[in-house]
Short mmCIF file of C-alpha atoms and ligand atoms in Angstrom, two decimals:
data_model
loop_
_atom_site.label_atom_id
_atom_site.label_comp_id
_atom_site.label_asym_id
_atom_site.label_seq_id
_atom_site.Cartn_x
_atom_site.Cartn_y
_atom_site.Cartn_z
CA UNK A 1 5.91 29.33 -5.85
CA UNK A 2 8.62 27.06 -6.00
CA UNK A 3 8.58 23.69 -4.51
CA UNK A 4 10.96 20.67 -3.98
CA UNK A 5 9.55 16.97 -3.70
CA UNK A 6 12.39 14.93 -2.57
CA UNK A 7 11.58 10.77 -3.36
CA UNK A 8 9.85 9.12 -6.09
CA UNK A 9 7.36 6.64 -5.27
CA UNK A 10 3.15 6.99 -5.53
CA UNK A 11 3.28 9.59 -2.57
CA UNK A 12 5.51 11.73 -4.19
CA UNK A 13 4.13 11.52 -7.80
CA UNK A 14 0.31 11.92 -6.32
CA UNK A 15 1.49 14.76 -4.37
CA UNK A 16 3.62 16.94 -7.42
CA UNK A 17 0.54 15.67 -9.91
CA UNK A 18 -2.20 17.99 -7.21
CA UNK A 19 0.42 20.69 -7.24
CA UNK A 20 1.71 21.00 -11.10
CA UNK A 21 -2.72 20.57 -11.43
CA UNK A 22 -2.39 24.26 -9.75
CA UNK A 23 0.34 25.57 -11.97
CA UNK A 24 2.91 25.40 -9.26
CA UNK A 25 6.35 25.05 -10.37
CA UNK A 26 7.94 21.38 -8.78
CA UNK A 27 11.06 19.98 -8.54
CA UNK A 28 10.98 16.22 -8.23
CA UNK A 29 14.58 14.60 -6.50
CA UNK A 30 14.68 10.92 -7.57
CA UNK A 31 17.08 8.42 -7.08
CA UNK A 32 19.09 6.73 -9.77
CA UNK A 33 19.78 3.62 -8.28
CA UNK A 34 16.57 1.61 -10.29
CA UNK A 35 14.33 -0.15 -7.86
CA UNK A 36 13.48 -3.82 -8.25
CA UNK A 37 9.87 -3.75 -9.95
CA UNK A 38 7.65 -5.42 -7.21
CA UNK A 39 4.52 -6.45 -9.52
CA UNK A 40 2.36 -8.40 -7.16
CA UNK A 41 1.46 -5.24 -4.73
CA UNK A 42 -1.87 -3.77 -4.99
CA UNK A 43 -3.43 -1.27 -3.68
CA UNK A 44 -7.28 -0.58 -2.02
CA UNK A 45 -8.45 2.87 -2.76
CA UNK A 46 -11.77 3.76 -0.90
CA UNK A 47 -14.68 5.32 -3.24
CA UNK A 48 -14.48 8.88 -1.38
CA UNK A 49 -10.34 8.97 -2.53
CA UNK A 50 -10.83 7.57 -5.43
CA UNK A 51 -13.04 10.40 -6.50
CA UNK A 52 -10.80 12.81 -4.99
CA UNK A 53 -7.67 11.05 -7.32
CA UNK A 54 -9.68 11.22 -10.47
CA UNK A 55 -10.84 15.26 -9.90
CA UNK A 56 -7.67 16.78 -8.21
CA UNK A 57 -5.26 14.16 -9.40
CA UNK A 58 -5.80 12.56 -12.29
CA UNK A 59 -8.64 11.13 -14.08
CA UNK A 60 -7.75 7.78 -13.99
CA UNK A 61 -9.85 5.31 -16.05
CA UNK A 62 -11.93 2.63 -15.25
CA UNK A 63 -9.85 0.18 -17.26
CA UNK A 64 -7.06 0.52 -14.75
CA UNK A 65 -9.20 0.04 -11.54
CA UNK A 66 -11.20 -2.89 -10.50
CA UNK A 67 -14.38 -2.78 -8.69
CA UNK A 68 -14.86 -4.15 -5.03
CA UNK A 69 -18.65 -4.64 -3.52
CA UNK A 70 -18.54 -6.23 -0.75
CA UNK A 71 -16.47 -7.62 2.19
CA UNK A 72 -16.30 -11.18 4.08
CA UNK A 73 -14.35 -11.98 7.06
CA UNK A 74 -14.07 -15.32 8.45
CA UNK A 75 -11.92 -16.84 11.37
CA UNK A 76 -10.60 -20.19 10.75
CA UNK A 77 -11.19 -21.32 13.84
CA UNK A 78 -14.47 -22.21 13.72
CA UNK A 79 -13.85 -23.42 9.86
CA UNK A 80 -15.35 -20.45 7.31
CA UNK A 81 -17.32 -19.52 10.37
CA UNK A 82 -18.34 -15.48 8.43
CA UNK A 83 -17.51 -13.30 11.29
CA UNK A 84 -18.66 -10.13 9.70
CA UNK A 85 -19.90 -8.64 6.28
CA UNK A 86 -19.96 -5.40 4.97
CA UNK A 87 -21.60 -4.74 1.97
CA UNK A 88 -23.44 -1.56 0.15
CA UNK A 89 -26.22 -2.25 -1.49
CA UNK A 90 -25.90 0.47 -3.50
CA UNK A 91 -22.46 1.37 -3.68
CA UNK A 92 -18.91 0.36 -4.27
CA UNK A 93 -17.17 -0.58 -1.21
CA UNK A 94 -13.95 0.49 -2.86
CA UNK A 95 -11.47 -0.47 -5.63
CA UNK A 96 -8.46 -1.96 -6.28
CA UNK A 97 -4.89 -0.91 -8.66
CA UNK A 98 -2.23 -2.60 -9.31
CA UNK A 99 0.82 -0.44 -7.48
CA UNK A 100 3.24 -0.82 -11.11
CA UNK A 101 0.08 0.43 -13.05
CA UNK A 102 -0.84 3.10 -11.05
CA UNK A 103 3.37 4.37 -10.76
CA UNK A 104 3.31 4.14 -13.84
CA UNK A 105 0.14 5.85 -14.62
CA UNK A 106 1.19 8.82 -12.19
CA UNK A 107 4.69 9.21 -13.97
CA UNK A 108 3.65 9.42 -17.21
CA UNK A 109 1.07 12.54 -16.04
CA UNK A 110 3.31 14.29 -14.12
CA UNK A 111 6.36 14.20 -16.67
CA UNK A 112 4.01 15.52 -19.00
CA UNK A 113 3.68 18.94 -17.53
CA UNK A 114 5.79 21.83 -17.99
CA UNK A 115 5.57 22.76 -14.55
CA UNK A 116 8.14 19.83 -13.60
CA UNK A 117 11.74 19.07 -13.45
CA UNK A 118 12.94 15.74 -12.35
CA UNK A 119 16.53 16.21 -10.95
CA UNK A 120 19.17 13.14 -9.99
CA UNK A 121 20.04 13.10 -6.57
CA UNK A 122 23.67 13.08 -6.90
CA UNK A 123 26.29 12.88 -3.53
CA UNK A 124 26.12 16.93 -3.43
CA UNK A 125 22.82 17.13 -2.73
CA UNK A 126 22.62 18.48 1.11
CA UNK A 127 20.43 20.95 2.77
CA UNK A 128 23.18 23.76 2.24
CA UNK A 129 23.01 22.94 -1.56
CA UNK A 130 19.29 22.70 -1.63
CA UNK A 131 18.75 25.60 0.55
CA UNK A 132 20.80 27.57 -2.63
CA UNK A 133 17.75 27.12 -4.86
CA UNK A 134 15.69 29.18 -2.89
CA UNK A 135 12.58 26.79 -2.63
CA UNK A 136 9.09 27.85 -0.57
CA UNK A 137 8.56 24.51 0.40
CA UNK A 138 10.71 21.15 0.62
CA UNK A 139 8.43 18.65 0.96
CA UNK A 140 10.58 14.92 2.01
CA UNK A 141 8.32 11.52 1.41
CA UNK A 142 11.80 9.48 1.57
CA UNK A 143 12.38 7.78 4.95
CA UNK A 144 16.02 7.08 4.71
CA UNK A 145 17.69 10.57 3.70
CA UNK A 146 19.95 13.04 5.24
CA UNK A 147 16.46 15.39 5.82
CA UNK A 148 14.93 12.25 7.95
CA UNK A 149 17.84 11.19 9.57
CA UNK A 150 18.15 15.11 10.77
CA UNK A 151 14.64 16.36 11.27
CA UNK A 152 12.20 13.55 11.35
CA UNK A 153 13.63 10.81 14.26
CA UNK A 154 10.96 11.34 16.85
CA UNK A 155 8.04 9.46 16.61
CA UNK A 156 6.28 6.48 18.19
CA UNK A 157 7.12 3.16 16.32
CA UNK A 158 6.20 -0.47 16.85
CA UNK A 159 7.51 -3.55 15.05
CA UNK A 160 5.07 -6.39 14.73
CA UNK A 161 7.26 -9.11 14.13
CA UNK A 162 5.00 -9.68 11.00
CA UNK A 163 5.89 -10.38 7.60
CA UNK A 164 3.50 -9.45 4.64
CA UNK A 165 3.92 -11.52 1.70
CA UNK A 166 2.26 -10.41 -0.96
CA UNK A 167 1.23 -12.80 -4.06
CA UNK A 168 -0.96 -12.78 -7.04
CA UNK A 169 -2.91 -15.63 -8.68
CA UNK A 170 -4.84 -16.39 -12.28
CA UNK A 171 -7.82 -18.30 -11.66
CA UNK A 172 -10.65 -19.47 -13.48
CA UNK A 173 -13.23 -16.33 -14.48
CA UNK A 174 -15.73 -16.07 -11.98
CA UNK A 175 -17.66 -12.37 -10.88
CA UNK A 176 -14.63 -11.26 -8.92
CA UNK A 177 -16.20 -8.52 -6.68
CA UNK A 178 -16.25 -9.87 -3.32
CA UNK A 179 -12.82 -9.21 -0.79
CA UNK A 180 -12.18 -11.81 1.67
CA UNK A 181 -9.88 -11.71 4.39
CA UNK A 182 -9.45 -14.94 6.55
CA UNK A 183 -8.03 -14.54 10.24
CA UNK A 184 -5.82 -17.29 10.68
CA UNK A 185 -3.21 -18.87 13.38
CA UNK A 186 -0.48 -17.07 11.51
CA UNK A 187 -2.36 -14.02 11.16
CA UNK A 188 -4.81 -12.31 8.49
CA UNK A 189 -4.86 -13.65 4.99
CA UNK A 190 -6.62 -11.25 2.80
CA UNK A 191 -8.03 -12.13 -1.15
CA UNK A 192 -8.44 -8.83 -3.29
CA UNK A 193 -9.64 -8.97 -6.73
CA UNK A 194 -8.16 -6.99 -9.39
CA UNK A 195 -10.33 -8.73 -12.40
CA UNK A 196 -12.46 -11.31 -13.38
CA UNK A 197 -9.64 -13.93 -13.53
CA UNK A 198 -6.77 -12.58 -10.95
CA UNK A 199 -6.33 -11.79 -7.47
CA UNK A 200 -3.80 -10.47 -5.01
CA UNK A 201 -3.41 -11.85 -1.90
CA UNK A 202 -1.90 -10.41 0.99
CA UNK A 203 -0.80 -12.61 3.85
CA UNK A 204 0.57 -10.80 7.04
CA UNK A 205 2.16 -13.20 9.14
CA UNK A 206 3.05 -13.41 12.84
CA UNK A 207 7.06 -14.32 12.04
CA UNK A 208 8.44 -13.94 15.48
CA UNK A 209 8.54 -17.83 16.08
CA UNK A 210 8.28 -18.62 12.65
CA UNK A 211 9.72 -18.04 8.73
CA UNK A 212 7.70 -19.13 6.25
CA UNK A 213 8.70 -20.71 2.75
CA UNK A 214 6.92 -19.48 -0.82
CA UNK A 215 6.06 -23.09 -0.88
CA UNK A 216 4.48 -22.59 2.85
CA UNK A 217 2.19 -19.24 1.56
CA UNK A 218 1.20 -21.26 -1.22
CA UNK A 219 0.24 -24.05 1.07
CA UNK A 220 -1.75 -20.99 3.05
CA UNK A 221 -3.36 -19.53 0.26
CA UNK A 222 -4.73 -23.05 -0.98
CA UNK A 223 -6.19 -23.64 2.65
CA UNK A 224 -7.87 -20.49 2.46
CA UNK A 225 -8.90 -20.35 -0.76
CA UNK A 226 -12.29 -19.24 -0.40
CA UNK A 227 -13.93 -20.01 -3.75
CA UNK A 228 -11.19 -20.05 -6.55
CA UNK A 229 -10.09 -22.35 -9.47
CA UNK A 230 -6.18 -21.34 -8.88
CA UNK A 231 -4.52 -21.83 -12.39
CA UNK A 232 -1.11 -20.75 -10.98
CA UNK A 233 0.76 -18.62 -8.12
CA UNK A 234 3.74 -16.61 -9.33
CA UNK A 235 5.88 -13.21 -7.69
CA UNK A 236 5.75 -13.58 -3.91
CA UNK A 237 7.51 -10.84 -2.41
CA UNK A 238 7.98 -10.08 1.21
CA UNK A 239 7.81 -6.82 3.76
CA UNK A 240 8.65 -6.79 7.54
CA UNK A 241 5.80 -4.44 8.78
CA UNK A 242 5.94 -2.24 11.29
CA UNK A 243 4.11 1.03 12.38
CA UNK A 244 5.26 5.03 13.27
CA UNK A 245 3.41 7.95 14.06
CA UNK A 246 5.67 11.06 13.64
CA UNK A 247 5.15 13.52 16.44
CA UNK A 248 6.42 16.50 14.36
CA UNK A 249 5.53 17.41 10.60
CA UNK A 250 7.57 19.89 10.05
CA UNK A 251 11.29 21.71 10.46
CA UNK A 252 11.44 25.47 9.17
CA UNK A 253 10.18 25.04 5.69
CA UNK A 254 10.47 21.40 4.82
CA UNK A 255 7.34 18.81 5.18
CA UNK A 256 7.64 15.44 5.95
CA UNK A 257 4.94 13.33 3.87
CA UNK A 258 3.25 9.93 3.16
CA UNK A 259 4.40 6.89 5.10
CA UNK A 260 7.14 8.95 6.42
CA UNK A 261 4.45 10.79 8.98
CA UNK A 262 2.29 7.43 9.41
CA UNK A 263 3.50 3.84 8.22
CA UNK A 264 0.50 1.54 9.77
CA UNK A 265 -0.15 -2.47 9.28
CA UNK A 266 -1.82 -3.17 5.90
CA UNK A 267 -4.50 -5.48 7.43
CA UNK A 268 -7.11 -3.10 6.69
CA UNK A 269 -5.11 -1.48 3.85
CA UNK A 270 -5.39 2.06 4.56
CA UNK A 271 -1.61 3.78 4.34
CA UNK A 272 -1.65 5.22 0.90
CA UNK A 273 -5.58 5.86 1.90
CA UNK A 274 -4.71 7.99 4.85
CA UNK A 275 -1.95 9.78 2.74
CA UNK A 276 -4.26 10.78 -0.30
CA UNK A 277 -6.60 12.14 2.28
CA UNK A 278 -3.51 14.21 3.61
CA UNK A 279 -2.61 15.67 -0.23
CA UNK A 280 -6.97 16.52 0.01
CA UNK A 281 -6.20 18.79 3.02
CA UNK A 282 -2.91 20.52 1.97
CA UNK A 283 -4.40 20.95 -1.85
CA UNK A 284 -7.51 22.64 0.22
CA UNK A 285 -4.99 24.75 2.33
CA UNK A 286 -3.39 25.85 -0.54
CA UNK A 287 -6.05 26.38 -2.90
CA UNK A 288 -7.37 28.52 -0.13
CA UNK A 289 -4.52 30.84 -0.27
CA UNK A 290 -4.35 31.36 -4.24
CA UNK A 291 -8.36 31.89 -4.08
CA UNK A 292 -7.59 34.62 -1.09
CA UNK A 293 -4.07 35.88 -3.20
CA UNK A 294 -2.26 34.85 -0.30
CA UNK A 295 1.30 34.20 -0.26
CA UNK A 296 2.16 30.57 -0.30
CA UNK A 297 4.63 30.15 2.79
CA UNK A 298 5.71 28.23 5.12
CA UNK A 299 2.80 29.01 7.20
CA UNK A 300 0.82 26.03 5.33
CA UNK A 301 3.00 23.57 7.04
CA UNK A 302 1.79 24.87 10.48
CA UNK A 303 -2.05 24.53 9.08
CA UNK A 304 -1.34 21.33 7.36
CA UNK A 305 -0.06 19.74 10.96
CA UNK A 306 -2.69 21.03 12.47
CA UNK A 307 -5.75 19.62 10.48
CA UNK A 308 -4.16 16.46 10.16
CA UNK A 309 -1.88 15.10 12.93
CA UNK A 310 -4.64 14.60 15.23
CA UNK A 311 -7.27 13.06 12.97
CA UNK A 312 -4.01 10.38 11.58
CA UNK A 313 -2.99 9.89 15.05
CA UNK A 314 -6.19 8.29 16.08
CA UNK A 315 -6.66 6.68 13.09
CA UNK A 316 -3.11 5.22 13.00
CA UNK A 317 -3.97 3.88 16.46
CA UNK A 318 -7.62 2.48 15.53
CA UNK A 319 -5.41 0.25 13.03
CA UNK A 320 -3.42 -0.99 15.67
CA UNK A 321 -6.36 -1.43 17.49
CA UNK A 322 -7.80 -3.73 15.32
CA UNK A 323 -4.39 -5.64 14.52
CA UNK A 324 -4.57 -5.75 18.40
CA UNK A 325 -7.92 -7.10 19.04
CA UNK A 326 -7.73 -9.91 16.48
CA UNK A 327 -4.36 -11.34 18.23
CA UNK A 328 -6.33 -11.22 21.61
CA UNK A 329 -7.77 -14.51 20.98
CA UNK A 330 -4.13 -15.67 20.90
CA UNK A 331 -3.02 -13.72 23.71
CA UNK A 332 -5.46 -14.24 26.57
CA UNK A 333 -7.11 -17.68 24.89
CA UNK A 334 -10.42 -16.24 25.35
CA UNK A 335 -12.88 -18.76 24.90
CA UNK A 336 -16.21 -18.41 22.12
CA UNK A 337 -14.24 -14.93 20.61
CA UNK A 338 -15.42 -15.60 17.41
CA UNK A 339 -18.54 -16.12 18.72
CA UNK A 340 -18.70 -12.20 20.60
CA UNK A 341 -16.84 -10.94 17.45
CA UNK A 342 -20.05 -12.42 15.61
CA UNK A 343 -22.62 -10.56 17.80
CA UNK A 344 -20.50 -7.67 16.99
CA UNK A 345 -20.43 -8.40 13.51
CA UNK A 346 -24.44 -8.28 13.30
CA UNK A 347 -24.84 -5.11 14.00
CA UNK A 348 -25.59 -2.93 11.27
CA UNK A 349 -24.96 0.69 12.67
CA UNK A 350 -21.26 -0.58 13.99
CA UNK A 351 -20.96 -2.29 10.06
CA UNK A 352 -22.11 0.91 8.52
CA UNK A 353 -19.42 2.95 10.74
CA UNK A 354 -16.58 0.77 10.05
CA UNK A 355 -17.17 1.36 6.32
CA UNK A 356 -17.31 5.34 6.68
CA UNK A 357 -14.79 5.25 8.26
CA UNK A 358 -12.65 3.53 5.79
CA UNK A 359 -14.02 5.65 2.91
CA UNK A 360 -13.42 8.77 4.63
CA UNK A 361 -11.22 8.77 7.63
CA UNK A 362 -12.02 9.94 11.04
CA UNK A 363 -13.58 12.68 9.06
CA UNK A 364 -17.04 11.83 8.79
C1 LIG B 401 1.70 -5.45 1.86
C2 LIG B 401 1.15 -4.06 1.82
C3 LIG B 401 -0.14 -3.85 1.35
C4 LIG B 401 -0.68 -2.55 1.32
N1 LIG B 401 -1.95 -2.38 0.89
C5 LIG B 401 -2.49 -1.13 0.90
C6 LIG B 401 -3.85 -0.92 0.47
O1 LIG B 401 -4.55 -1.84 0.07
N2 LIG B 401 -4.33 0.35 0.52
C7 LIG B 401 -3.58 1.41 0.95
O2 LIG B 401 -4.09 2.53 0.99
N3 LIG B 401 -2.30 1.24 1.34
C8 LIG B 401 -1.73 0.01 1.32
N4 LIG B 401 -0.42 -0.16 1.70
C9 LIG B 401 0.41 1.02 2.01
C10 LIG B 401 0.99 1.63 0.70
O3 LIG B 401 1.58 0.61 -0.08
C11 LIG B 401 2.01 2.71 1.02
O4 LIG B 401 1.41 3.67 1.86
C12 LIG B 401 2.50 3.42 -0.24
O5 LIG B 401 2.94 2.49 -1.19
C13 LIG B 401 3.65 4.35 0.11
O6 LIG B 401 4.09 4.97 -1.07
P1 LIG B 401 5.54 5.59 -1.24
O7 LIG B 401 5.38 6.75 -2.11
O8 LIG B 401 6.19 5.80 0.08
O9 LIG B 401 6.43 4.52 -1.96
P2 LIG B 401 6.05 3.39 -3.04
O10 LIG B 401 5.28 3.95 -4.17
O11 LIG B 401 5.46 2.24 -2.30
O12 LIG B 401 7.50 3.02 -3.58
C14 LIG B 401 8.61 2.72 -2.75
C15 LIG B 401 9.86 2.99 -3.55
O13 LIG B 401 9.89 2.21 -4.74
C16 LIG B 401 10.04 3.03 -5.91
N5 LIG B 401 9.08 2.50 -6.90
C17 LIG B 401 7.77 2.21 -6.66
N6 LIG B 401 7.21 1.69 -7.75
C18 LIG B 401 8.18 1.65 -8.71
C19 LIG B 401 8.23 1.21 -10.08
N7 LIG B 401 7.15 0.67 -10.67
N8 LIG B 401 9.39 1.35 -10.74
C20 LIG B 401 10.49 1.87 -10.15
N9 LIG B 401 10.52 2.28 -8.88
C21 LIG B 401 9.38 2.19 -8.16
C22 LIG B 401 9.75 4.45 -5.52
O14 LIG B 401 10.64 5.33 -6.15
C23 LIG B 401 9.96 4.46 -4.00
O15 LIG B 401 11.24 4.89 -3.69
C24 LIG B 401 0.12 -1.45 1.75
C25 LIG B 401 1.43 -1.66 2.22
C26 LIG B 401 1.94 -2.96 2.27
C27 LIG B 401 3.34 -3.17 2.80
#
């Protein structure tokens, strides 16, 4: 079998790694134009996908991921009023990566294998030209081609109005296992550890009345600073967010994937979360076929949208749910909020769902 990944980014990577893991021949399209190097992003992987990275993946090692235990929210209203905890006694909530390491990491593996080809896009390519190489499968993770512009336009989007700036910080060393995420007036300011003495922070801001200065975020992150020495501040990037749900996931033989099928608000940092659980259900499809000596057609597309376009289209909405609910406050100046979110927050069965469901999806 002969398949075409079109973009270059972790979706893409993750995606050819589970494939070239099953000796299936991938060609990877990548642009030549070199990216800026964005090295304050991080990413939360939950425990169940991290698993699922390190044995259908690659086994990534614990020097490159950092450990998360437990999580506080507070509201600022009611100043560092905790709204709700979650915590596993046990267990690791989940863990972070830096986004450069783990590209990084990724390209390394899969440009190891002989089952790859990386191949310039170049102004020929087209689908005439790339329907000449005969592939099974053309699989598209890049929003902004030709392939999207033609076959992927209808979906349901939203734009927040929201910036997330994204920061990281060296502190003093403290035991640096505890995520907090602070719901201000501007919106939710969350602190992520990625080792004993630095931390990302992730501030996604209601911009639609007003911009904020690097000097303002670090006038943000001070305020909420929930326990740090901050030594110093440095690479403070920015990202308008905004949400889509594609309605279709697939045109004759070509797939679209990653945040081209679901882009959602990182408040609860789940995007690249919900798209490692979609390479665990095409891998299974597949694998299912080569185990049965199936042909490997186009017919996994059909299965593929059908296991997973329901379960990400509820999930995509629970996060807008939640971005939803927290701005209610705002909205309808409902009075002692904090105080019902509280009650809420108490109750251990509702605290133990949330966190299955962020390990695992809406698959439980
Ligand atoms: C602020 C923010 C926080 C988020 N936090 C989380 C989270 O905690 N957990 C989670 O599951 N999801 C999170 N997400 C979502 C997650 O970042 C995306 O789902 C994921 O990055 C999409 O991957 P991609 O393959 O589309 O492109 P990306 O890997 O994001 O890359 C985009 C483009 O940049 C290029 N590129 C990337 N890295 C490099 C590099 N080092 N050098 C050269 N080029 C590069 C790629 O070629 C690609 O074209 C967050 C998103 C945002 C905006």
């Amino acid at each position: 079998m002969n398949v075409c990944i079109i973009g270059e980014g972790l979706t893409s990577l993750a995606l050819a790694k589970n494939l070239i893991n099953k000796k299936i021949n991938v060609h990877i399209y990548y642009k030549t134009k070199i990216q800026k190097k964005i090295t304050s992003r991080t990413i939360g992987i939950s425990k169940n996908n991290l698993e699922f990275f390190k044995k259908e993946i690659f086994e990534i090692t614990k020097i490159n991921y950092w450990k998360i235990k437990k999580i506080e929210i507070y509201s600022q209203k009611i100043k560092n009023e905790n709204i709700f905890n979650f915590n596993n006694e046990k267990d690791d909530l989940f863990y972070m990566v830096k986004n450069e390491r783990l590209y990084e990491l990724l390209k390394k593996e899969v440009l190891k294998s002989k089952f790859i080809k990386r191949i310039a896009i170049n102004k020929k390519l087209n689908e005439k030209n790339l329907n000449k190489k005969n592939y099974d499968l053309i699989i598209n993770s890049d929003p902004n081609n030709f392939i999207a512009k033609k076959y992927f336009t209808k979906k349901i989007e939203k734009n927040y109005f929201n910036v997330a700036y994204t920061a990281i910080f060296k502190h003093k060393e403290i035991e640096n296992n505890t995520a907090v995420q602070v719901f201000t007036e501007f919106g939710p300011v969350a602190f992520l550890p990625i080792s004993k003495n630095e931390t990302s922070v992730v501030c996604s801001l209601d911009t639609k009345s007003k911009k904020f200065s690097n000097s303002e975020i670090i006038e943000l992150i001070n305020k909420n600073n929930p326990k740090y020495v901050i030594k110093n501040i440095f690479d403070i990037n920015s990202f308008n967010l905004s949400s889509s749900v594609l309605r279709k996931y697939y045109q004759k033989n070509i797939l679209a994937f990653g945040d081209l099928l679901h882009r959602i608000h990182p408040l609860a940092g789940q995007g690249f979360n919900m798209t490692i659980r979609d390479i665990k259900i095409f891998s299974e499809i597949i694998q299912n076929k080569i185990d049965l000596g199936l042909q490997l057609d186009s017919s996994i597309l059909k299965d593929f949208e059908n296991q997973a376009r329901n379960k990400n289209f509820m999930f995509s909405n629970g996060i807008d749910f939640i971005y939803e609910f927290f701005n209610l406050e705002k909205k309808l100046k409902i009075r002692n909020f904090t105080k019902i979110l509280k009650a809420v927050g108490k109750n251990n069965n509702f605290n133990n769902l949330l966190i299955k469901i962020a390990d695992r999806g809406i698959n439980l």
